[in-house]
Coordinates of C-alpha atoms and ligand atoms in Angstrom, one line a residue:
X1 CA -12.7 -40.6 76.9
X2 CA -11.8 -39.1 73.6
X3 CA -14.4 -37.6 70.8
X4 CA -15.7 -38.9 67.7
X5 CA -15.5 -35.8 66.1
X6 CA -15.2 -31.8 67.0
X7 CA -16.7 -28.5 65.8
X8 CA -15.1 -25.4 66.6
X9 CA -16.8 -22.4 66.0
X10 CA -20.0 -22.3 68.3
X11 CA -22.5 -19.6 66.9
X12 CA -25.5 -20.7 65.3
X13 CA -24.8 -22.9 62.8
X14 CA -21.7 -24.3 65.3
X15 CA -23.9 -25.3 67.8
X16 CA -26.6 -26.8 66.3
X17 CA -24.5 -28.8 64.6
X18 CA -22.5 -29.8 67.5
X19 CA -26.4 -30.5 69.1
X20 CA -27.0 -32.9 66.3
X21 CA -23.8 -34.5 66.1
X22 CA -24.1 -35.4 69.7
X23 CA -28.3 -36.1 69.9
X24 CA -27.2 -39.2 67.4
X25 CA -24.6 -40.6 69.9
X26 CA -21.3 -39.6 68.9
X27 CA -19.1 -37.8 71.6
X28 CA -18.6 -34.1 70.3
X29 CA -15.6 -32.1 71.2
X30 CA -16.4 -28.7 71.3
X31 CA -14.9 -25.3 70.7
X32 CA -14.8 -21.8 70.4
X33 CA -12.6 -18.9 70.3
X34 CA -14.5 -16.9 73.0
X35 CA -14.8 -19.9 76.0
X36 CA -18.3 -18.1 77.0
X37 CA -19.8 -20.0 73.7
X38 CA -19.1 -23.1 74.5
X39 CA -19.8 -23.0 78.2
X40 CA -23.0 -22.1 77.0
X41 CA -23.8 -24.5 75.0
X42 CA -22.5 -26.8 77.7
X43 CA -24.7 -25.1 80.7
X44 CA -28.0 -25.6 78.1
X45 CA -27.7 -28.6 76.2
X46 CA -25.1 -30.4 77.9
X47 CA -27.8 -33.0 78.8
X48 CA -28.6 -33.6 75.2
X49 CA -25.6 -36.0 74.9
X50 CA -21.8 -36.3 74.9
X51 CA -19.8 -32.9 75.0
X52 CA -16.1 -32.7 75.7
X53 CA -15.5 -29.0 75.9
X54 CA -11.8 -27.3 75.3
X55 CA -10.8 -23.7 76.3
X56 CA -8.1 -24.2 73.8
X57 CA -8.0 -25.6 70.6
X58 CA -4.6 -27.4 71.9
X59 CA -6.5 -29.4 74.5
X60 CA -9.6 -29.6 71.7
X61 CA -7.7 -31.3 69.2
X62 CA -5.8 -33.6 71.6
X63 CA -9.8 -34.5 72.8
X64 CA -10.3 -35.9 69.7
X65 CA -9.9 -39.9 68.6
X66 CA -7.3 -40.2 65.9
X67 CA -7.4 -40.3 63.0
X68 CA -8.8 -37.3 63.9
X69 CA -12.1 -35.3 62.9
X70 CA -12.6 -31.3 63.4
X71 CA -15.4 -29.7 61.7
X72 CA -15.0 -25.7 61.5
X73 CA -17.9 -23.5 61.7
X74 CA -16.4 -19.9 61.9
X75 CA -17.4 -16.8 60.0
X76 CA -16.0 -17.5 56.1
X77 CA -13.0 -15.5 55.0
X78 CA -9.6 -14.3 56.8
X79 CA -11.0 -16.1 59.9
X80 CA -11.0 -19.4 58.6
X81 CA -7.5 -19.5 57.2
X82 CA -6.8 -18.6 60.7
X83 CA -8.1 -21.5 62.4
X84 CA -7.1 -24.3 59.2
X85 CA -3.2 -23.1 59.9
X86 CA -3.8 -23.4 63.9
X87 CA -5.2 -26.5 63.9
X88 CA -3.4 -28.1 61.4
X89 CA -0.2 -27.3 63.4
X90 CA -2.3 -29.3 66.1
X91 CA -2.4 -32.2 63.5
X92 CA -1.2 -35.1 62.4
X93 CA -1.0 -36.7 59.0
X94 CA -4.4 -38.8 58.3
X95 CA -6.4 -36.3 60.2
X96 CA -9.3 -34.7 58.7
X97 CA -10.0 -31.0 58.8
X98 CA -14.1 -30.1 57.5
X99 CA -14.5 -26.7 56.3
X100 CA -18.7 -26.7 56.6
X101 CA -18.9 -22.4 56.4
X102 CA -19.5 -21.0 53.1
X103 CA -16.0 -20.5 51.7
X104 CA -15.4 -19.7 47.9
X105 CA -14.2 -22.8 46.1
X106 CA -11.1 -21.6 45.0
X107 CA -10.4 -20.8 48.7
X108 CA -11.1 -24.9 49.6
X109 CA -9.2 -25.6 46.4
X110 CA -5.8 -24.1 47.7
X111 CA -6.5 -24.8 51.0
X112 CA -6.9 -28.5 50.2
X113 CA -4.0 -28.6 48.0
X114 CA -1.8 -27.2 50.9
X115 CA -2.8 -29.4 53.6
X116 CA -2.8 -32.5 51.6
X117 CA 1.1 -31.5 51.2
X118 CA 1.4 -31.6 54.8
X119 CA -0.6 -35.0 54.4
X120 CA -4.0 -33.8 55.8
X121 CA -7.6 -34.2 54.9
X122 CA -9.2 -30.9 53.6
X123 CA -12.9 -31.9 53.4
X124 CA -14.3 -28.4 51.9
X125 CA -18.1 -28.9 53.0
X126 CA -21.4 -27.0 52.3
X127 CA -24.4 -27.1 54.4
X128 CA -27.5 -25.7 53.8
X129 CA -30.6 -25.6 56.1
X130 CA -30.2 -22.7 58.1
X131 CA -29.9 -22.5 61.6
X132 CA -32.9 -25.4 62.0
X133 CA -31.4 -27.8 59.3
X134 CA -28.6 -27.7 61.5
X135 CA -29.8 -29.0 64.3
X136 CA -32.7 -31.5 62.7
X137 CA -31.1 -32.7 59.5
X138 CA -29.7 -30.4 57.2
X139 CA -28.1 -30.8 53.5
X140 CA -24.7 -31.9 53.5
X141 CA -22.3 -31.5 50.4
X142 CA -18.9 -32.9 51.2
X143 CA -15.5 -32.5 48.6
X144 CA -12.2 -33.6 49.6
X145 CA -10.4 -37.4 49.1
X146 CA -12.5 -40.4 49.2
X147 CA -10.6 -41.9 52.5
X148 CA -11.4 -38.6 54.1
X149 CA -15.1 -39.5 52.9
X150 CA -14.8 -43.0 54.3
X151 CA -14.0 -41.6 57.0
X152 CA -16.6 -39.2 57.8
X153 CA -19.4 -40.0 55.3
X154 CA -21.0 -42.7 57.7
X155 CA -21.1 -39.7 60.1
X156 CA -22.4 -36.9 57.7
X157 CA -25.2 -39.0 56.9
X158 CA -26.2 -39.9 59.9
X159 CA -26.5 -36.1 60.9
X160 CA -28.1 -35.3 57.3
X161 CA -31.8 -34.8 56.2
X162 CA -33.4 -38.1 55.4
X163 CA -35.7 -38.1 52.3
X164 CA -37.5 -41.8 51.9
X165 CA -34.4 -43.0 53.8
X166 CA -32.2 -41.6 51.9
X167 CA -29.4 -39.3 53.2
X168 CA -29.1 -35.8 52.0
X169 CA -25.5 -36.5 52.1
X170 CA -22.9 -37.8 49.2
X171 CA -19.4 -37.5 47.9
X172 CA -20.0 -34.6 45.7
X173 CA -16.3 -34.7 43.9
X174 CA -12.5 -34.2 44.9
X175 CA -11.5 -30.7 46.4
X176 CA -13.8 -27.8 45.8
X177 CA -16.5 -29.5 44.5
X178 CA -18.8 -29.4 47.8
X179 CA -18.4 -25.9 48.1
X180 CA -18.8 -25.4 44.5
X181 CA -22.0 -27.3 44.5
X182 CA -23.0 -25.5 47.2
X183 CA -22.4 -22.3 46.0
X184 CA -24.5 -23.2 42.7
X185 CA -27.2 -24.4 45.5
X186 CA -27.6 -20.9 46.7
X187 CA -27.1 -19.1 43.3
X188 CA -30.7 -21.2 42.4
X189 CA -32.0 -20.3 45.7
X190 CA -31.7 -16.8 44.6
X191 CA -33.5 -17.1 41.3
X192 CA -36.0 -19.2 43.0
X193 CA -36.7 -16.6 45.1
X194 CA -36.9 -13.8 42.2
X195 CA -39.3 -16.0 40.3
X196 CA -41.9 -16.2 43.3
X197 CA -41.2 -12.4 44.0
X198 CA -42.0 -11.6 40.2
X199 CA -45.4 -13.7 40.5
X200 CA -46.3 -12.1 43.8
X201 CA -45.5 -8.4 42.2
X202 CA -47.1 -9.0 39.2
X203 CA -50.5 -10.8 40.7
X204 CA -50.7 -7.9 43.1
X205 CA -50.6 -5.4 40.7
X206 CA -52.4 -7.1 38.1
X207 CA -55.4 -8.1 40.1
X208 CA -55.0 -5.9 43.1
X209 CA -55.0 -8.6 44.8
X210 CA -54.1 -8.5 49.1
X211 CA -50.8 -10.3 50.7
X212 CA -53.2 -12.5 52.2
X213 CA -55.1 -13.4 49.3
X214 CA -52.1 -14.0 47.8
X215 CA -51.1 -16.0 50.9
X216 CA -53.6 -18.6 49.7
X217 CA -52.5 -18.9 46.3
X218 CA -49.1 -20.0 47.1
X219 CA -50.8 -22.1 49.4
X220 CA -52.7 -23.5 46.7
X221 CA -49.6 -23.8 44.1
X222 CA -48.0 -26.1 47.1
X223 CA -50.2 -28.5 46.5
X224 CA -49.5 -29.3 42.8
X225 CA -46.0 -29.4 41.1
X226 CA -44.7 -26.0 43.0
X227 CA -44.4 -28.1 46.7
X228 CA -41.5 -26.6 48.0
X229 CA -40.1 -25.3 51.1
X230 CA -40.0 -21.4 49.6
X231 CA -43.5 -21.6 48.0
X232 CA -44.7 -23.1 51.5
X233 CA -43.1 -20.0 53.4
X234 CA -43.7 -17.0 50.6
X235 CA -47.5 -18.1 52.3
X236 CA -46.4 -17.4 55.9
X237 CA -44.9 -14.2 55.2
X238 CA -47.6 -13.0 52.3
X239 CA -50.2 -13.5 55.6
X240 CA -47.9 -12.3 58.3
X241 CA -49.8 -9.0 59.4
X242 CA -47.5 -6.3 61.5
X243 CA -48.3 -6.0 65.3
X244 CA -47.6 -2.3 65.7
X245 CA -49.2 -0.7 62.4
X246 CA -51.8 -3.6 61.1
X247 CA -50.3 -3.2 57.9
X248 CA -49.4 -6.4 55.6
X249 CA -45.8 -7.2 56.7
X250 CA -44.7 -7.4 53.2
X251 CA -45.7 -3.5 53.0
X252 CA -43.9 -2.4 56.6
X253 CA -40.2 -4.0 55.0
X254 CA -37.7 -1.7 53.3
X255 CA -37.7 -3.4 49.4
X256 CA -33.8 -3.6 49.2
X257 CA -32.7 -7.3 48.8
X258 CA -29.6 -7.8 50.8
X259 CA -26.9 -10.5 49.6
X260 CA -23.9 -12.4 51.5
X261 CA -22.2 -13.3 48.1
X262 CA -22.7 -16.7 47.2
X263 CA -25.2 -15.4 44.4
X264 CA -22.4 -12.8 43.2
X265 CA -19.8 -16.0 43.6
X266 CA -22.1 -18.2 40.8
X267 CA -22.4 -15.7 38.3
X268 CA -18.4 -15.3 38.5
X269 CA -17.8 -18.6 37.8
X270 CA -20.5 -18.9 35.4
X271 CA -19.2 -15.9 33.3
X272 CA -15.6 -17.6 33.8
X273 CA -16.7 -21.2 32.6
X274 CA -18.9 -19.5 29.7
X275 CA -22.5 -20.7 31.0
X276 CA -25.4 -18.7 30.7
X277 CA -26.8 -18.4 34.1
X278 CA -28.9 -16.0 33.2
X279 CA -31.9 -16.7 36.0
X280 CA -29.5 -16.7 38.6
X281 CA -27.8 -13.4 37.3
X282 CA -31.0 -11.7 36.7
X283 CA -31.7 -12.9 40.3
X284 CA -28.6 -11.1 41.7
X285 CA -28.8 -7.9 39.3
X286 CA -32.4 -7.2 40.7
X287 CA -31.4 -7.0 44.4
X288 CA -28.6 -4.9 43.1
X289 CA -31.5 -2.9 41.5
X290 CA -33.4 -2.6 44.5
X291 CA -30.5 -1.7 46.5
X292 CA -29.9 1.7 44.7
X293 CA -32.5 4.0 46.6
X294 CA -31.1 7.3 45.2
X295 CA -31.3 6.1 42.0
X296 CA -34.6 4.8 42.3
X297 CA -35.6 8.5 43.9
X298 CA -34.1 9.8 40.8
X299 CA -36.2 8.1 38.1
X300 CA -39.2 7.6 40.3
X301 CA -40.8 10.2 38.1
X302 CA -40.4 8.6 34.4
X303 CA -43.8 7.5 32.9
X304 CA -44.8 4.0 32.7
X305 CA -48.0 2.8 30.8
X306 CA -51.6 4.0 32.1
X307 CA -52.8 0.5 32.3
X308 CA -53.9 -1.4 35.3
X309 CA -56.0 -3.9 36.4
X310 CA -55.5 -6.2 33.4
X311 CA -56.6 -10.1 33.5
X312 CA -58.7 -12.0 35.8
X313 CA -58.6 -15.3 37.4
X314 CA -57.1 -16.9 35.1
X315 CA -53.7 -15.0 34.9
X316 CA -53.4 -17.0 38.3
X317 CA -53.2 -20.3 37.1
X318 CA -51.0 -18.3 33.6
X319 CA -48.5 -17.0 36.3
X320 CA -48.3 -20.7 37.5
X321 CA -47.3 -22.1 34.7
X322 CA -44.9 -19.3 33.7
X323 CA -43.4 -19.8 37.3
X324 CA -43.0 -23.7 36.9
X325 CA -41.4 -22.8 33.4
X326 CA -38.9 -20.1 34.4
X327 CA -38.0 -22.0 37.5
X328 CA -37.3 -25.4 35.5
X329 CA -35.2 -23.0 33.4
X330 CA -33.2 -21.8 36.4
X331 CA -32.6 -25.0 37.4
X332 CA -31.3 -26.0 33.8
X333 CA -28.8 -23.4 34.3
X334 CA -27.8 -24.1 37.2
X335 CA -26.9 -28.2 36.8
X336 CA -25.1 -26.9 33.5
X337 CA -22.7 -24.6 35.3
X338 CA -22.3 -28.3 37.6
X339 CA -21.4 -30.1 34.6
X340 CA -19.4 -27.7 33.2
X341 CA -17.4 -27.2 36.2
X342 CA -17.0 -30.7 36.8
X343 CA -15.4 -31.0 33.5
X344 CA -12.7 -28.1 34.2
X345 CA -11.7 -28.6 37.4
X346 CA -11.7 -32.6 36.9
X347 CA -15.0 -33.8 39.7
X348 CA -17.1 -36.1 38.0
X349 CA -20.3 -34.6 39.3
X350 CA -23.2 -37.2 39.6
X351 CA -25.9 -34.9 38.7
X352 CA -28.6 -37.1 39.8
X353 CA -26.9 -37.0 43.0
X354 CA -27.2 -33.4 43.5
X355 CA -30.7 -33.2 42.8
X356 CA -31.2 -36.2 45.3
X357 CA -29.1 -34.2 48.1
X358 CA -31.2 -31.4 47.6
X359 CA -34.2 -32.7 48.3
X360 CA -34.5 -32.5 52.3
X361 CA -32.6 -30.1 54.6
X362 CA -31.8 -27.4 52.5
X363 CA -33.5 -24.4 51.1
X364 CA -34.7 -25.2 47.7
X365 CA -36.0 -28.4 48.7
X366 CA -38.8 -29.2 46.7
X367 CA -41.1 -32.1 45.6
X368 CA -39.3 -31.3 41.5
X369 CA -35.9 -32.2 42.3
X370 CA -37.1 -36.2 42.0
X371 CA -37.7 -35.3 38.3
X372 CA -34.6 -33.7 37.8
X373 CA -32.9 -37.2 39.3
X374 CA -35.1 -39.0 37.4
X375 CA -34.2 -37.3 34.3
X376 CA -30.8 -37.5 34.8
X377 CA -31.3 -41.5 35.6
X378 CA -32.3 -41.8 32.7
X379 CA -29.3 -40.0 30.7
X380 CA -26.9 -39.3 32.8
X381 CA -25.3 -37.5 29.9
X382 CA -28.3 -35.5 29.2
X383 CA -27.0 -32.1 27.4
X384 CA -29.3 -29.5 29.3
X385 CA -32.7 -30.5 31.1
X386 CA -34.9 -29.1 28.8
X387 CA -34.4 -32.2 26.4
X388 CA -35.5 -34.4 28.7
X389 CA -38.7 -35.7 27.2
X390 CA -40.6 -35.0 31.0
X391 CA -40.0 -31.1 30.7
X392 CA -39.6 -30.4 27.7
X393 CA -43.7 -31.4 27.9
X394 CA -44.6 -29.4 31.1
X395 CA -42.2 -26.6 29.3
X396 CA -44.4 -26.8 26.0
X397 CA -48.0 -26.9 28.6
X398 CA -46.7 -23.8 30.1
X399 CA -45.3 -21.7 26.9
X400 CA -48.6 -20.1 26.2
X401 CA -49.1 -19.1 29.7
X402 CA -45.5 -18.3 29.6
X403 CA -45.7 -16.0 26.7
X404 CA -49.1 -14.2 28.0
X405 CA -47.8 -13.5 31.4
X406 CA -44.6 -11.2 30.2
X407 CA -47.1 -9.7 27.7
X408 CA -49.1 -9.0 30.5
X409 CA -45.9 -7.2 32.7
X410 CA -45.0 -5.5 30.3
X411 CA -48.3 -3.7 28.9
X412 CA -48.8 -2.9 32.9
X413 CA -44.9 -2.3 33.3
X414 CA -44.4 -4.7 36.0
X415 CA -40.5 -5.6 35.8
X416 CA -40.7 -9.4 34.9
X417 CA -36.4 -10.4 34.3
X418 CA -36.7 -13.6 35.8
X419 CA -39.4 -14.6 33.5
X420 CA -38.3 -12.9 30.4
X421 CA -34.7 -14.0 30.4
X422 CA -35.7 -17.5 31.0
X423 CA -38.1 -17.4 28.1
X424 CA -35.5 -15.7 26.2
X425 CA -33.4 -18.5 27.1
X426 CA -36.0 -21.3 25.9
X427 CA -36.3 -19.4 23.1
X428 CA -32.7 -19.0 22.3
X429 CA -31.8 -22.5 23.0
X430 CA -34.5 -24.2 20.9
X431 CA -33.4 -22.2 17.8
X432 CA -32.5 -23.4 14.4
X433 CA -30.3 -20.0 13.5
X434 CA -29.2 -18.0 15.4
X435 CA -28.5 -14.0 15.3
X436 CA -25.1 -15.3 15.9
X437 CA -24.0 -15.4 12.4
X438 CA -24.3 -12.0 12.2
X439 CA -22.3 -11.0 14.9
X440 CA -19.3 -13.5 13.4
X441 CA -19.6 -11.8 10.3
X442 CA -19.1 -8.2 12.3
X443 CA -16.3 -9.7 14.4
X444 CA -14.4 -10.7 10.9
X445 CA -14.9 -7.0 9.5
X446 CA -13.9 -5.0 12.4
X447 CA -11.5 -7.4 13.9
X448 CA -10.3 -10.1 11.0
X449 CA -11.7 -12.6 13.5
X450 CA -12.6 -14.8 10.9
X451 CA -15.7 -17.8 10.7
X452 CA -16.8 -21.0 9.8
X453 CA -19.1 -22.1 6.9
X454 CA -22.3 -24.0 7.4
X455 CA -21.1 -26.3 3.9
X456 CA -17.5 -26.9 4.3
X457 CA -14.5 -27.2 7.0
X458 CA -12.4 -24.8 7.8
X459 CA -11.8 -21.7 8.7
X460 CA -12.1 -17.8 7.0
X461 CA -12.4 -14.7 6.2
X462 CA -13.7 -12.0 4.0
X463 CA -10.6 -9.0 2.7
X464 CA -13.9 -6.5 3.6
X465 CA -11.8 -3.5 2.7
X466 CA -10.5 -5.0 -0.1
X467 CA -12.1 -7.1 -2.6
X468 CA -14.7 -8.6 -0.5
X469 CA -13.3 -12.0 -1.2
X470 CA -13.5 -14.7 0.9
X471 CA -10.5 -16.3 1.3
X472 CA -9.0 -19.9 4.2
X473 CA -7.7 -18.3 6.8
Ligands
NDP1 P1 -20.9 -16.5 61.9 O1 -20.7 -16.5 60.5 O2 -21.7 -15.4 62.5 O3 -19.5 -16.6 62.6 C1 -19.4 -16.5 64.1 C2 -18.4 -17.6 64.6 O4 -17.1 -17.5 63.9 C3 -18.2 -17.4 66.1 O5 -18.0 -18.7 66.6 C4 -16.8 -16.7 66.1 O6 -16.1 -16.9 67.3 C5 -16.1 -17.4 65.0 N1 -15.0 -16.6 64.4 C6 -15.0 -15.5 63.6 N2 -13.8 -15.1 63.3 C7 -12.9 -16.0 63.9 C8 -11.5 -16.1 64.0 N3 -10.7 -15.2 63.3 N4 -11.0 -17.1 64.7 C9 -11.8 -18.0 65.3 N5 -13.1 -17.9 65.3 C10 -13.7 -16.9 64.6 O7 -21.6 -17.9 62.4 P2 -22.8 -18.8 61.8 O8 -23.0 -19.9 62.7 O9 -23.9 -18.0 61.3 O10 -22.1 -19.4 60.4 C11 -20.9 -20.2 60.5 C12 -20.5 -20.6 59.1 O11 -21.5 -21.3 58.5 C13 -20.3 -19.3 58.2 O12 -19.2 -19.6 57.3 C14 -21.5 -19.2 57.4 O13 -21.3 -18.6 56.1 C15 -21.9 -20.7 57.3 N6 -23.4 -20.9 57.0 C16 -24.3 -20.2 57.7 C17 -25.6 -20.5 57.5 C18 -26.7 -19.7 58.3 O14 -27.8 -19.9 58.0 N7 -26.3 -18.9 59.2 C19 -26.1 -21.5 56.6 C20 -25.0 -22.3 56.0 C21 -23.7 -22.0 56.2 P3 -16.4 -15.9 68.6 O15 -17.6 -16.4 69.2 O16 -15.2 -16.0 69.4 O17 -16.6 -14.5 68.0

């Protein structure tokens, strides 16, 4: 009997896959360049459902019901174009070739553009979940044409994360978009991840307070407007005590943050679209940071301030809000690039959508993502998610908080970027006049770059080393 649909590529995030494909009744071809993988798979969870397993992706793709569907699951880069060109010489016009490892966008966007020449489905996909979301339901953002989504949509949501019976699973937009989306999905997993690092740091060196006790304050935050899968774990690993020394295991890690790319990839293509990402790229610049030992040797003897032990208790619940803030910020950022994006490269983004995909199976999934949908429900054209009347109320609760907290990091010297630059950014954005105007008027004397006037059209420029007159351009 032939397959509903095939993964090649059977490491982790392969297999699982494959395991969930097949644990909801579809017949899964399987595949992987070394056969040991996929007799493996075979010899332990062959029982788990229907498996067809392939030595060679020949006899894999000829396993497979037509029009056909062949998810790839290899290690991003070189590899991949190697297996697209194989098994699209395996193919047929109509079938559908799913990309679901974490290639750049521009990558899916020329590799969709080529096979649709040879008149097959590209269907660029991100996942997110890890190696559990996976196998139990992970976050699934599709690109590619809408028949290859009618095609394989039913599927994808089957296999997704369910939040109130909703699928984590839609269209996201033509081509690149999944990827792209998914990309930006990870860029404010990263900032997410910065904000909760700068509370911990700074609440630890504030207070003096212990991993553990901190353990229970982000245990505490979970309950309120924080819930989130990354609050919920920072907990578990804040309380995670080390077998062999006793230590805190937070104190027993080497403090270099390590990064795959996708962070790096979003603050490209922000910079290239002209979107201040700034969370995200404060994010990325303090693993870079940390990642610099011999510099950090270097200037580990420059003075900071004497103070310590500022603030009490109630720079707990002030860290809170200045978390909630920056992170609402981050997210702000982040849908903007989306929209911006979706403009250039011609998507049509439903931005609603994306929050609602994000809200089971994936990493950032948090109890907030239903008041970004709901703000974007309610303007689906809404110019940046601080206007929306919801948060830009919990943004004007917090600001106080906001502003005492990076007062506080900096008197102590406790490195804050991910709060500062999104305060910056609130700041900046909510601004009548901006600083702006000056640096026009410096670009038209050095450069002749010329401006435009706040009372009439058009455009000029001031003869600065002549006559200072101010004459249209
Ligand atoms: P890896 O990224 O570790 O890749 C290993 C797999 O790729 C193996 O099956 C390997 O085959 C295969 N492979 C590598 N190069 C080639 C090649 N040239 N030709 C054929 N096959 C090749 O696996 P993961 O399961 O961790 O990730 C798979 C994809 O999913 C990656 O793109 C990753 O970025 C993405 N992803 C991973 C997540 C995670 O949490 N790990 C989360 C979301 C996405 P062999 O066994 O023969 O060596």
């Amino acid at each position: 009997d032939l397959a509903d649909i095939g993964v090649t590529g059977l490491a982790t995030m392969g297999r699982n896959l494959a395991r969930n494909l097949a644990r909801h009744g579809y017949a899964v071809a399987v595949h992987n360049r070394s056969y040991s993988r996929t007799q493996q798979l075979i010899k332990e969870f062959g029982g788990e459902g229907t498996f067809v397993p392939s030595e060679e992706l020949a006899a894999f793709v000829a396993s497979l019901k037509r029009p056909r569907r062949a998810i790839i699951m290899v290690k991003a880069g070189a590899g991949t174009d190697a297996v697209i060109d194989q098994l699209a010489d395996l193919m047929e016009p109509g079938d559908m070739i799913v990309d679901g490892g974490n290639a750049h966008f521009q990558d899916t966007r020329r590799r969709e553009a080529a096979l649709r020449e040879r008149g097959i489905h590209f269907v660029g996909t991100g996942i997110s979940g890890g190696e559990e979301g996976a196998l139990l339901g992970p976050s699934i953002m599709p690109g590619g044409s809408k028949e290859s989504w009618e095609a394989l949509g039913p599927i994808l949501q089957d296999i997704a994360a369910q939040v109130d019976g909703v699928p984590c699973c839609v269209h996201v937009g033509p081509d690149g978009a999944g990827h792209f989306v998914k990309m930006v999905h990870n860029g404010i997993e990263y900032s997410d991840m910065q904000l909760i690092a700068e509370s911990y740091d700074l609440l630890r060196q504030a207070l003096g307070a212990t991993p553990a006790e901190l353990a229970e304050v982000f245990r505490e935050w979970n309950r309120g407007d924080l819930d989130s899968y990354l609050i919920e774990i920072t907990a578990e690993v804040l309380d995670q005590v080390d077998a062999e020394t006793g230590k805190p295991f937070v104190d027993i890690v080497v403090d270099q943050a390590e990064q795959k790319g996708t962070g790096r990839w979003t603050v490209q293509s922000a910079l290239d679209l002209g979107v201040p990402v700034t969370g995200i790229a404060e994010a990325t610049f303090a693993r870079a940071l940390s990642g610099h030992p011999e510099q950090r040797a270097a200037a580990a003897s420059l003075r900071g301030p004497k103070l310590s032990g500022v603030g009490g208790r109630e720079l707990v619940e002030d860290v809170r809000q200045a978390l909630y803030a920056s992170k609402i910020v981050a997210y702000a950022q982040g849908f903007d690039q989306m929209a911006a994006a979706s403009k250039e490269y011609g998507w049509d983004l439903d931005l609603g959508a994306m929050a609602t995909i994000w809200r089971g199976g994936c990493i950032i999934r948090a109890k907030f993502l239903d008041r970004i949908r709901a703000a974007y429900d309610t303007d689906r054209a809404l110019p940046t998610l601080l206007a929306d009347p919801t948060f830009a109320a919990v943004l004007d609760a917090a600001q106080e908080s906001w502003r005492r907290v990076i007062t506080t990091a900096v008197r102590i010297g406790v490195p804050t970027p991910g709060f500062s630059s999104a305060l910056a950014y609130y700041d900046g954005l909510r601004r009548d006049r901006l600083p702006a105007a000056l640096v026009q008027g410096l670009r038209d004397y050095f450069g002749a770059h010329t401006y435009h006037r706040v009372d009439k059209e058009g455009v000029f420029h001031t003869d600065w080393s002549g006559d200072r007159a101010e004459r249209p351009a």
